[in-house]
Coordinates of C-alpha atoms and ligand atoms in Angstrom, one line a residue:
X1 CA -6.4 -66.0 50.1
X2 CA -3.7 -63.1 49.9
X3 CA -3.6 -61.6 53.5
X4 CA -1.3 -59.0 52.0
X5 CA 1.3 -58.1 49.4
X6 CA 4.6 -57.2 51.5
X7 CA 6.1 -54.3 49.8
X8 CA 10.4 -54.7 48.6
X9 CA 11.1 -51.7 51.1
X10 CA 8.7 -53.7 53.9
X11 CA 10.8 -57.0 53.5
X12 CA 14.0 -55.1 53.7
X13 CA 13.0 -53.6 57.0
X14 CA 11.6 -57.3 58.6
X15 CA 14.9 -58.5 57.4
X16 CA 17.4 -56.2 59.2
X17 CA 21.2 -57.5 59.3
X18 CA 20.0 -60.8 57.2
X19 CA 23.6 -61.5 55.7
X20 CA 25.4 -63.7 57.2
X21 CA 28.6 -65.8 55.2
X22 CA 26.9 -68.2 53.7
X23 CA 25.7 -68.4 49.8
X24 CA 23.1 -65.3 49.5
X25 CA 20.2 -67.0 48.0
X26 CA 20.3 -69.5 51.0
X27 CA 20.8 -66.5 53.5
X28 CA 17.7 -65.2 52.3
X29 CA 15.6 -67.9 52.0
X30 CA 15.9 -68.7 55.7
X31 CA 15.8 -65.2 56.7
X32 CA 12.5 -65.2 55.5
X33 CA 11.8 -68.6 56.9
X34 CA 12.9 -67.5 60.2
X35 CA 10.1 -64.4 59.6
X36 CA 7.5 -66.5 58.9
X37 CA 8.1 -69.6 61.6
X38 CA 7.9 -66.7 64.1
X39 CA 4.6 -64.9 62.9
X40 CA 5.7 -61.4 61.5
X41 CA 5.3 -62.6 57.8
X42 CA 1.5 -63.9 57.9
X43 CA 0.4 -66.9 55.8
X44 CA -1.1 -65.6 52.7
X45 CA 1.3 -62.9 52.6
X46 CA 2.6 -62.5 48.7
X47 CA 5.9 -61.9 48.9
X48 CA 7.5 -59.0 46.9
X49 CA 7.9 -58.8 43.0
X50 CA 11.8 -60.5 42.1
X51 CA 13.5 -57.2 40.4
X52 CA 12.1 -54.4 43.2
X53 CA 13.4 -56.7 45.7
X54 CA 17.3 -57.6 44.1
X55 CA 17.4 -53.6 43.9
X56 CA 15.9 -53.2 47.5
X57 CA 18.8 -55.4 49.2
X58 CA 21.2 -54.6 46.2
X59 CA 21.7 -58.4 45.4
X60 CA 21.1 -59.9 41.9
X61 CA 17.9 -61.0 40.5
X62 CA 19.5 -64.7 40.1
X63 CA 20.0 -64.3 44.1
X64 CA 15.9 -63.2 44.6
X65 CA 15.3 -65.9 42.3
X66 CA 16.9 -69.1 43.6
X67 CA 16.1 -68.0 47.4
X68 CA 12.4 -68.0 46.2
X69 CA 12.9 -71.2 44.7
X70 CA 14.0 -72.4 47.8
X71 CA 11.1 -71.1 49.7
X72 CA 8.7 -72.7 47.3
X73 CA 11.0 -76.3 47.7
X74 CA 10.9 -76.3 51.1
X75 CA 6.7 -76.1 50.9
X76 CA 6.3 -73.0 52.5
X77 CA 5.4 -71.1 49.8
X78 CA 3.8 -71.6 46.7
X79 CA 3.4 -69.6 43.4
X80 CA 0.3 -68.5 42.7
X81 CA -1.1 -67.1 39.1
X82 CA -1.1 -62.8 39.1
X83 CA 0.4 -63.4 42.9
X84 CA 3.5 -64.3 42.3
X85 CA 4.8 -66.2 45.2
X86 CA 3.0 -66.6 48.2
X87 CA 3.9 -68.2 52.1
X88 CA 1.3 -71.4 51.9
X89 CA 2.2 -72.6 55.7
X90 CA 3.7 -71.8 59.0
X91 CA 5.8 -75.1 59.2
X92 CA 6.2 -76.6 56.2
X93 CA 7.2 -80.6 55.3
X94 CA 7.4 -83.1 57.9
X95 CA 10.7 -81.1 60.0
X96 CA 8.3 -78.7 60.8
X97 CA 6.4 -81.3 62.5
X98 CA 9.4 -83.0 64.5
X99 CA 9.3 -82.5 68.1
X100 CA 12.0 -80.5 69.3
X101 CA 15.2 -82.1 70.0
X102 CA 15.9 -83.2 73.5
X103 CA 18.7 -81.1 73.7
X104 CA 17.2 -77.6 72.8
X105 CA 16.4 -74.9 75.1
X106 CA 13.4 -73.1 74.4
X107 CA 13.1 -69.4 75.4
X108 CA 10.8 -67.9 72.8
X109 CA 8.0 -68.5 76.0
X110 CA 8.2 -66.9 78.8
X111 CA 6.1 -69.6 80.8
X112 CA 7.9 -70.9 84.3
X113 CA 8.0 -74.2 85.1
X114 CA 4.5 -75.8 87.1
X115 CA 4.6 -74.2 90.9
X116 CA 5.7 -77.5 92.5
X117 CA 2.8 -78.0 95.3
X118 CA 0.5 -78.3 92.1
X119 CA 0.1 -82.2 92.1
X120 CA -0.7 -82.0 96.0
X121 CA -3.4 -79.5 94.9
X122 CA -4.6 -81.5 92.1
X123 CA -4.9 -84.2 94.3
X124 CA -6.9 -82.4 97.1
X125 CA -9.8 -81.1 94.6
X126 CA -11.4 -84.1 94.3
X127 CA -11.0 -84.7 97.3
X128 CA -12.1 -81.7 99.3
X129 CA -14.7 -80.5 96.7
X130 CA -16.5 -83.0 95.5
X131 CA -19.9 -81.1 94.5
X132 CA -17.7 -79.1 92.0
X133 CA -18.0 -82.3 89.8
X134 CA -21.2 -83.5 90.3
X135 CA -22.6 -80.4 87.5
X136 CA -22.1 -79.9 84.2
X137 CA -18.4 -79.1 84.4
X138 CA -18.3 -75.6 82.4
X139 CA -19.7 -72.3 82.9
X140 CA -19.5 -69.1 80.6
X141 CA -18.9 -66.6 84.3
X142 CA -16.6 -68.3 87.0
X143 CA -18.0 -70.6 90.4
X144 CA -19.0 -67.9 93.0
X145 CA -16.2 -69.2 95.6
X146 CA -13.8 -68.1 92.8
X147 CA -14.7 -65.6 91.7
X148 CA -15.2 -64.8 95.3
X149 CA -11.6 -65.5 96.3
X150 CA -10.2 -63.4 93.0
X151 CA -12.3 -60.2 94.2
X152 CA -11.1 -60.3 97.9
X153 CA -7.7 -60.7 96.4
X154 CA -8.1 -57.3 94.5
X155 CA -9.8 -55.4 97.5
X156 CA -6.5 -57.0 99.8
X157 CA -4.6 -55.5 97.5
X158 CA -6.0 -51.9 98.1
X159 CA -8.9 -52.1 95.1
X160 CA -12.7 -52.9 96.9
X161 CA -14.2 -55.5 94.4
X162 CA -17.0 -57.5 94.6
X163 CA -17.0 -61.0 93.1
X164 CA -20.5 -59.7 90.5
X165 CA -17.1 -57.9 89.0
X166 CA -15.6 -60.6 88.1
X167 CA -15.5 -63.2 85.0
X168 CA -13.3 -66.5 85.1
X169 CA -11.7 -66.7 81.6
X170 CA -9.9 -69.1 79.9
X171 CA -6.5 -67.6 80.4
X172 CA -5.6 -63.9 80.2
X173 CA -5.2 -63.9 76.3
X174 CA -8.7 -65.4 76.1
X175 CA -9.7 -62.2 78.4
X176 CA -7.7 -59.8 76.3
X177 CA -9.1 -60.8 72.4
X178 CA -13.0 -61.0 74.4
X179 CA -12.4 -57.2 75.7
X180 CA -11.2 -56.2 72.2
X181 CA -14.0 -57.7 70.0
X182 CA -16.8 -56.4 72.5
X183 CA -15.3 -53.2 72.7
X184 CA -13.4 -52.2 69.6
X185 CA -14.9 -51.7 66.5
X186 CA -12.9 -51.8 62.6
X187 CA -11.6 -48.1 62.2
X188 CA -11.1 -47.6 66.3
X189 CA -8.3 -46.3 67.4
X190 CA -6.3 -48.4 70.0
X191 CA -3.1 -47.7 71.8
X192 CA -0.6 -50.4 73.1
X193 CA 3.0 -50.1 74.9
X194 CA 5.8 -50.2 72.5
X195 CA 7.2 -53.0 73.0
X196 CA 4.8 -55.2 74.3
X197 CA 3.4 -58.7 74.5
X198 CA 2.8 -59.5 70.6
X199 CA -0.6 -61.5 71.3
X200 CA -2.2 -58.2 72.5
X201 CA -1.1 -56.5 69.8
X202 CA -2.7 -59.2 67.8
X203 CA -5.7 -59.3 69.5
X204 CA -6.3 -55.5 69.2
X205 CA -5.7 -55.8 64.8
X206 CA -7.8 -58.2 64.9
X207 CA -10.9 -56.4 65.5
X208 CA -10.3 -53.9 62.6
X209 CA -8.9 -51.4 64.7
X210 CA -5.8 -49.0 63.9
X211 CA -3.4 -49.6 66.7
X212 CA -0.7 -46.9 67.6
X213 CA 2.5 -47.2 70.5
X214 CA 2.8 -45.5 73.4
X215 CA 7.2 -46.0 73.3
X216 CA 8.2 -47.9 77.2
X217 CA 11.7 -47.9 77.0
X218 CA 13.8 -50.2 79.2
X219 CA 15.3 -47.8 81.7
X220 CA 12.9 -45.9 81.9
X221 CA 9.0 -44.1 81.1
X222 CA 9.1 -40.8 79.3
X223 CA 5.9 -39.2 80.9
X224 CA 5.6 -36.0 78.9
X225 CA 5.7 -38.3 75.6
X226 CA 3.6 -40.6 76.8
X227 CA 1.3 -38.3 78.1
X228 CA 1.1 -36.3 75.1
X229 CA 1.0 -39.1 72.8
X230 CA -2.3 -40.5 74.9
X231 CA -3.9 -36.8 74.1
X232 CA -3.5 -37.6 71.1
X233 CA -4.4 -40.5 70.2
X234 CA -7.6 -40.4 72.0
X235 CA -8.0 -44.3 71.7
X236 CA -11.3 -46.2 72.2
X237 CA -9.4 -48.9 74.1
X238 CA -5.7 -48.9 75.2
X239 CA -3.9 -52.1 76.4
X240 CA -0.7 -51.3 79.2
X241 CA 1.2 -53.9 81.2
X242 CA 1.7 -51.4 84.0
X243 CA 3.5 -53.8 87.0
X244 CA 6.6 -55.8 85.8
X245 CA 5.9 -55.7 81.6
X246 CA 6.5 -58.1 78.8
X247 CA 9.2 -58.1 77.5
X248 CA 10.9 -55.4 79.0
X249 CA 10.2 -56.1 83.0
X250 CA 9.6 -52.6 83.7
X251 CA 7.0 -50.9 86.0
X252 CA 4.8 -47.5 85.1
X253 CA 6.0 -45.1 87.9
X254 CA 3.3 -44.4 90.2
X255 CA 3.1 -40.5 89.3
X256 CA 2.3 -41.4 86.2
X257 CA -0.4 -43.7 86.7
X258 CA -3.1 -41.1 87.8
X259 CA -2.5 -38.4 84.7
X260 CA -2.4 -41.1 82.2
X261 CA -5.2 -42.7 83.3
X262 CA -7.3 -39.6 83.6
X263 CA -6.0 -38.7 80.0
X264 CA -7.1 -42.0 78.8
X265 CA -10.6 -42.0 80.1
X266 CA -11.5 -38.5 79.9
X267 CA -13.3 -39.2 76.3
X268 CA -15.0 -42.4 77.1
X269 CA -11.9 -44.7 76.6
X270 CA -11.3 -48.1 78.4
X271 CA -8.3 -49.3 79.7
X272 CA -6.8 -52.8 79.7
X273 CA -4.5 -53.6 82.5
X274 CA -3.2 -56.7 82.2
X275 CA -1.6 -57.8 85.3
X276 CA -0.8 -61.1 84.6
X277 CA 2.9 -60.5 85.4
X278 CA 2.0 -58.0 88.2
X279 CA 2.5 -59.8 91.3
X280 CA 5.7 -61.9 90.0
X281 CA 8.3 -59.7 92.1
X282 CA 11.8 -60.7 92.5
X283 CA 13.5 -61.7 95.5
X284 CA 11.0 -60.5 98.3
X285 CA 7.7 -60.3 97.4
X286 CA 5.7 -57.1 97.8
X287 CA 2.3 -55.9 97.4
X288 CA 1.4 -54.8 94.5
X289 CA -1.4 -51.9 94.1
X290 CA -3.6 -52.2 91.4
X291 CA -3.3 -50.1 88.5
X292 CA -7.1 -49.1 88.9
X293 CA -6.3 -48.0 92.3
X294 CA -4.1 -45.1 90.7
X295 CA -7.6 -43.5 89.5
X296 CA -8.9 -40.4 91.3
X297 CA -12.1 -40.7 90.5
X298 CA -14.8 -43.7 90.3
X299 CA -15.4 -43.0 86.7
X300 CA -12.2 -43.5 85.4
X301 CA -11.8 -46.4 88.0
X302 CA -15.0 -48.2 86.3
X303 CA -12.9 -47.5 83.0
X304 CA -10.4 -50.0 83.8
X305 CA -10.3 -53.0 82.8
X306 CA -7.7 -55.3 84.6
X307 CA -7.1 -58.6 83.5
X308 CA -4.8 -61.5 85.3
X309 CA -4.1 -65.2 85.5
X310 CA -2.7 -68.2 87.2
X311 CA -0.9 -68.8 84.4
X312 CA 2.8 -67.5 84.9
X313 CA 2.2 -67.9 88.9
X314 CA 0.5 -71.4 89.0
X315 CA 1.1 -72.8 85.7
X316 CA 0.1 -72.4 82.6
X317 CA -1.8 -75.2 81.5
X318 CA -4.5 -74.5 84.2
X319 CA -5.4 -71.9 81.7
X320 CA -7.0 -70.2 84.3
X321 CA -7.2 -66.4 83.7
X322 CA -10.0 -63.1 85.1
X323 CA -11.8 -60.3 84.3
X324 CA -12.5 -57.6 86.5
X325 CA -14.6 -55.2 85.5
X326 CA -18.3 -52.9 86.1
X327 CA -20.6 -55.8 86.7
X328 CA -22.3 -53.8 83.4
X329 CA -19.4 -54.7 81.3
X330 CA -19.2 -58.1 82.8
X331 CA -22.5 -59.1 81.7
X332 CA -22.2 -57.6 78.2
X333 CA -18.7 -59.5 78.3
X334 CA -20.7 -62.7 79.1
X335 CA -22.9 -62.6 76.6
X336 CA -20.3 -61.5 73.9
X337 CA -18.1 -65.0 74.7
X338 CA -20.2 -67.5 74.2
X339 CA -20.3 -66.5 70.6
X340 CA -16.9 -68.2 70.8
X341 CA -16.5 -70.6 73.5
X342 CA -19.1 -72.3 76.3
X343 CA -16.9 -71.8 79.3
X344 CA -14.0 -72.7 81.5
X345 CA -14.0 -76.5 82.9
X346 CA -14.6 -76.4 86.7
X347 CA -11.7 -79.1 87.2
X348 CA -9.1 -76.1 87.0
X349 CA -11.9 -73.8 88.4
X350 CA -11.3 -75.6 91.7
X351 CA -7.9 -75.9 91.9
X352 CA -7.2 -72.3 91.0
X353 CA -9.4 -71.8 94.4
X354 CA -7.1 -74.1 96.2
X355 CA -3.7 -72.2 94.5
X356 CA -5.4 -68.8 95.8
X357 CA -5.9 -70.1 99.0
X358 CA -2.0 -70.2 99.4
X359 CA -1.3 -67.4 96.9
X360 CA 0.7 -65.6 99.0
X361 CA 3.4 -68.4 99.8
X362 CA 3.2 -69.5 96.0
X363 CA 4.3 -66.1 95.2
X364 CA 6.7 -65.7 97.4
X365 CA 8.6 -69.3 96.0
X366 CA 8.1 -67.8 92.6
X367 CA 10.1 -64.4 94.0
X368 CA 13.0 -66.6 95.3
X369 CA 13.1 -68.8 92.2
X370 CA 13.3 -66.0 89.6
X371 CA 16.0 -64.0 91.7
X372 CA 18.3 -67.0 91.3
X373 CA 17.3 -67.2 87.6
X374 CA 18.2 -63.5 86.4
X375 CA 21.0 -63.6 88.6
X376 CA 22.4 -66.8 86.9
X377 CA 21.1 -65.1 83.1
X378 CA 22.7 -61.6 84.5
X379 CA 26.2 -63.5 85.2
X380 CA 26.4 -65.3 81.8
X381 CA 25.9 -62.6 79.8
X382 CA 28.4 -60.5 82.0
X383 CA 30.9 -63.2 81.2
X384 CA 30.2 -64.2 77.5
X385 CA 28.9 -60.7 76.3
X386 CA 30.6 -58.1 77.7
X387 CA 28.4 -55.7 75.0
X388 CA 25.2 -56.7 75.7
X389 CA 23.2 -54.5 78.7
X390 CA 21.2 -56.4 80.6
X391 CA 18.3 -54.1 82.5
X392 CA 17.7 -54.5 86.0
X393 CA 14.3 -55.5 86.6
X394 CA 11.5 -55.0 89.6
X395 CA 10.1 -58.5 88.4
X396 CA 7.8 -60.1 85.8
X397 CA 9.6 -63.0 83.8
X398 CA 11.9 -61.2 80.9
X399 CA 14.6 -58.9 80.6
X400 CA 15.0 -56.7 77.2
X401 CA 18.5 -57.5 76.4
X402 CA 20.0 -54.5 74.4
X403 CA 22.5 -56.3 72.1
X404 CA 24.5 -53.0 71.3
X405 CA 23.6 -53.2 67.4
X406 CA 21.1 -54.6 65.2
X407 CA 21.4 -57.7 64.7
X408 CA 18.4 -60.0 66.8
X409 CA 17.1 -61.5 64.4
X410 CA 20.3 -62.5 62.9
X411 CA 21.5 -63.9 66.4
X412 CA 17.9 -65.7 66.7
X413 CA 18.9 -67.4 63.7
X414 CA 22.5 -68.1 64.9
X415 CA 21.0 -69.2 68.0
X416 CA 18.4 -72.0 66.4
X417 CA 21.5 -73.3 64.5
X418 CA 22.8 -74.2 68.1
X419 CA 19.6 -75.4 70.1
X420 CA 18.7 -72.1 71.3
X421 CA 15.3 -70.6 70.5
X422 CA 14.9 -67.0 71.3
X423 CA 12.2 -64.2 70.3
X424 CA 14.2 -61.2 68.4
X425 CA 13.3 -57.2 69.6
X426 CA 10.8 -57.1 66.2
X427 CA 8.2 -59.4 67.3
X428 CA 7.2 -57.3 70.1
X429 CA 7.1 -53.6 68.2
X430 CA 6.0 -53.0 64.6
X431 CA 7.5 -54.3 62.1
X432 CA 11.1 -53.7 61.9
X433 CA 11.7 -51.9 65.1
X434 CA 13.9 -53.4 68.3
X435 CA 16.4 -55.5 65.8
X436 CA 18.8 -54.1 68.5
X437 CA 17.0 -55.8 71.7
X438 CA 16.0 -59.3 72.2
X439 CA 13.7 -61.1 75.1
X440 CA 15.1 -62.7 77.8
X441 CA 12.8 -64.9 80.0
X442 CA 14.6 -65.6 83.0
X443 CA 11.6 -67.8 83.7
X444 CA 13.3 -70.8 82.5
X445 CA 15.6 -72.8 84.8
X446 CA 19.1 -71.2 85.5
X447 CA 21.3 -74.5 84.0
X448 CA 19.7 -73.4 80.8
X449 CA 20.4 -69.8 80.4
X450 CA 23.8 -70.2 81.7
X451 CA 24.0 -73.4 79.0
X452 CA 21.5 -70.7 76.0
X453 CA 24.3 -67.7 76.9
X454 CA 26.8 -70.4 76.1
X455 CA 25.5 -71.3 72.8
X456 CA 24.7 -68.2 71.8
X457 CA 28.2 -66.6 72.1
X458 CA 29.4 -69.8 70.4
X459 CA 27.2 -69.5 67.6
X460 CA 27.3 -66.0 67.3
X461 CA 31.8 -66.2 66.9
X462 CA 30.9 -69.0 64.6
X463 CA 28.4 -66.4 62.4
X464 CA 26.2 -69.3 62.0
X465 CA 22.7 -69.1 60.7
X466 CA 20.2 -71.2 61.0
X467 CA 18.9 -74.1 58.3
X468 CA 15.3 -73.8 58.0
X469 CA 14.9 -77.1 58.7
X470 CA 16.3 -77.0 62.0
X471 CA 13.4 -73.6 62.9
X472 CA 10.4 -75.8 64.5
X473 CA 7.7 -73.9 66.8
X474 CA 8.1 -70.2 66.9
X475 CA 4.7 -68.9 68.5
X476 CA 5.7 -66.4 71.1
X477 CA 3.8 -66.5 74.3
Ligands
PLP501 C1 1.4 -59.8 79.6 C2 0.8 -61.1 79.3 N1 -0.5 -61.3 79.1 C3 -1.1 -62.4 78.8 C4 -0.3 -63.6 78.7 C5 -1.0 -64.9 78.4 O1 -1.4 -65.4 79.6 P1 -2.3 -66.7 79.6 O2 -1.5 -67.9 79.5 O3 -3.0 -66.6 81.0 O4 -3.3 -66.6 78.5 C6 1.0 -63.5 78.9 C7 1.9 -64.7 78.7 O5 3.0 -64.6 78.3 C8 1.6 -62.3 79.2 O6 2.9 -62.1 79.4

């Protein structure tokens, strides 16, 4: 199936600064490797026609030519009759398959390490709650004590909830792509942050729907733009990261929250918060409100939709994530999930009741241990690139690294040549946009951004690029 034909001009954009010294054809050829290993050239894409393209980047046909040949060597994409040639795989030949060598660091996620009291917890559910396993072991809306312990959270926090508005999902992407499909419908308009976390985006063109960008900058929120942008737009559904955002670990100023919320909602619109990053502060930890809280009236409160998870705070794998919504939606919501899935195993179910029990002290290890991170990733790059501007951040687990010039995905590519994986500014905006920025997650441990900053300066005096073969998982999460 042909996903899409990528136009020459299209390719020229996704590429950016894709020269590096090496032999052209080969330069290309793993620049577009390097776009399709990290998702922004689909499988199924057909890549552009030979000639348009050698007069789009102003290189010979021969060059266009033996690169494509190279694509189709390598497996990852194939010619196809009237298509010309077409990407056929995400990792092609066994290299693709190869785990990743001991020695690499691996910051395309933004996933922290397991919180370290998690084996003690595992250990105590079977312990302490032994009628959790004596049912089934799945359910499609959350045990009552959890979702019991979630709501209370919330109305701690300064938002009343009751635990009927709450669904237990299967991770906060889970809950994202469930409020999409049940809400948006092909043609709808929908409205993320520009950047912002590329699965969302995902999840929102899946449905059909057109998706526009409300522009978050990294110092800063324009609010008349924004604002007038969300007129607009008038979307159906709009997705924000308002507390501590990914990538760019910014947070929506508090006068803002109120007018763009009423603007959103005043023609029937819903509102995705996800605060999945929201209560991962840095240094101390403080509270939080919730970004439904900023609503002046109930009406535009009920159109909010937050979502969150365990997953950055207690660990990933749990894949433990929530809904809270109207107990209207939540039912609808229910219904429209088991289309796709049966449920979320009660195993994690009860130690994410344990983890919330202590949530307090597990964040506030989290704030201590991501301080010392950015502060070792702020150093490094203070000492090995001088030109590079780190942001400040209030928390969350990235920083958007502004490289002074265009050239992220060439030092992504640079960087995999080395044993450093990182995701370049374009995976989080559309396509071509942010080559100047790339994501740092200062949720890894701090030996391996100092070691990452290390490589990356080396690789990048070197003006090494990466062999194709060497580019193994690239999903960003
Ligand atoms: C803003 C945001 N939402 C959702 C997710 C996915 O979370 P989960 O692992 O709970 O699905 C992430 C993970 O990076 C994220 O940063």
């Amino acid at each position: 199936m042909i996903a899409q034909r990528l136009t020459a001009r299209r390719l020229v954009e996704l590429l950016g600064d894709w020269r590096g010294l090496g032999h052209s054809y080969r330069e290309l050829s793993e620049s577009v490797t390097f776009l399709v290993r990290d998702g922004t050239i689909p499988v199924g894409t057909a890549l552009p026609a030979e000639r348009p393209l050698s007069e789009a980047l102003g290189v010979s046909r021969t060059t266009v030519s033996a690169s494509y040949q190279q694509l189709r060597e390598s497996g990852l994409a194939h010619s196809r009759q009237g298509s010309g040639t077409v990407v056929r795989t995400q990792r092609p030949l066994p290299a693709g398959d190869a785990p990743a060598s001991e020695d690499e660091i691996d910051l395309t996620t933004a996933c922290p390490a397991p919180w370290a009291g998690l084996g003690a917890l595992s250990a105590r559910a079977f312990a302490a709650h032994p009628e959790a396993f004596e049912l089934i072991g799945y359910d499609t809306i959350g045990q009552l004590e959890l979702r019991r312990a979630i709501a209370d959270r919330y109305t701690a926090r300064g938002l009343a909830t009751a635990p009927e508005q709450i669904m237990v999902t299967l991770g906060a992407q889970h809950a994202n792509f469930l409020i999409a499909r049940t809400l948006l419908r092909r043609g709808d308009r929908s409205l993320i942050e520009s950047p912002s976390y590329p699965n969302a985006r995902e999840a929102l063109a899946a449905t059909g729907a057109l998706v526009a960008e409300l522009p978050v900058a990294a110092d800063g929120y324009d609010a008349a733009s924004i604002l007038s942008i969300a007129a607009r737009t008038s979307p159906r559904l709009t997705y924000l990261i308002p507390d501590n955002h990914n990538p760019t670990g910014q947070s929506m100023p508090q006068e803002l929250r109120s007018e763009l919320l009423a603007t959103l909602t005043a023609q029937g619109g819903h509102i995705i918060a996800d605060e999945t990053t929201a209560e991962l502060t840095l240094g101390q930890p403080r509270p939080v409100l919730p970004f439904a809280a900023a609503a002046e009236h109930a009406h535009q409160r009920d159109s909010v939709i937050t979502v969150g998870s365990l997953g950055k705070s207690v660990w990933g794998g749990l894949r433990i994530g929530w809904i809270r919504a109207t107990p209207e939606l939540i039912a609808q919501l229910e219904v429209s999930r088991r289309i796709s899935d049966l449920g979320t195993g009660t195993w994690g179910q009860v130690i994410a009741r344990l983890a919330l029990e202590q949530y307090d002290e597990i964040l506030a290890e989290r704030a201590v241990e991501h301080a010392a991170q950015y502060r070792a990733l702020a150093e490094q790059v203070a000492a090995d690139f001088p030109e590079w501007t780190l942001p400040r951040v209030s928390g969350g687990v990235s920083a958007w690294v502004d490289l002074g010039g265009r050239h992220a995905t060439r030092l992504a590519r640079a960087g995999a040549k080395h044993g450093v994986r990182l995701a370049p500014g374009p995976r989080f905006g559309s396509p071509g946009v942010f080559e100047r920025f790339v994501r740092f997650p200062f949720s890894a441990p701090a030996a391996d951004l100092r070691e990452s900053v290390r490589r990356l300066r080396a690789a990048w005096d070197e003006g090494a690029v990466a062999d194709p073969g060497e580019l193994t998982r690239q999903a960003v999460v």
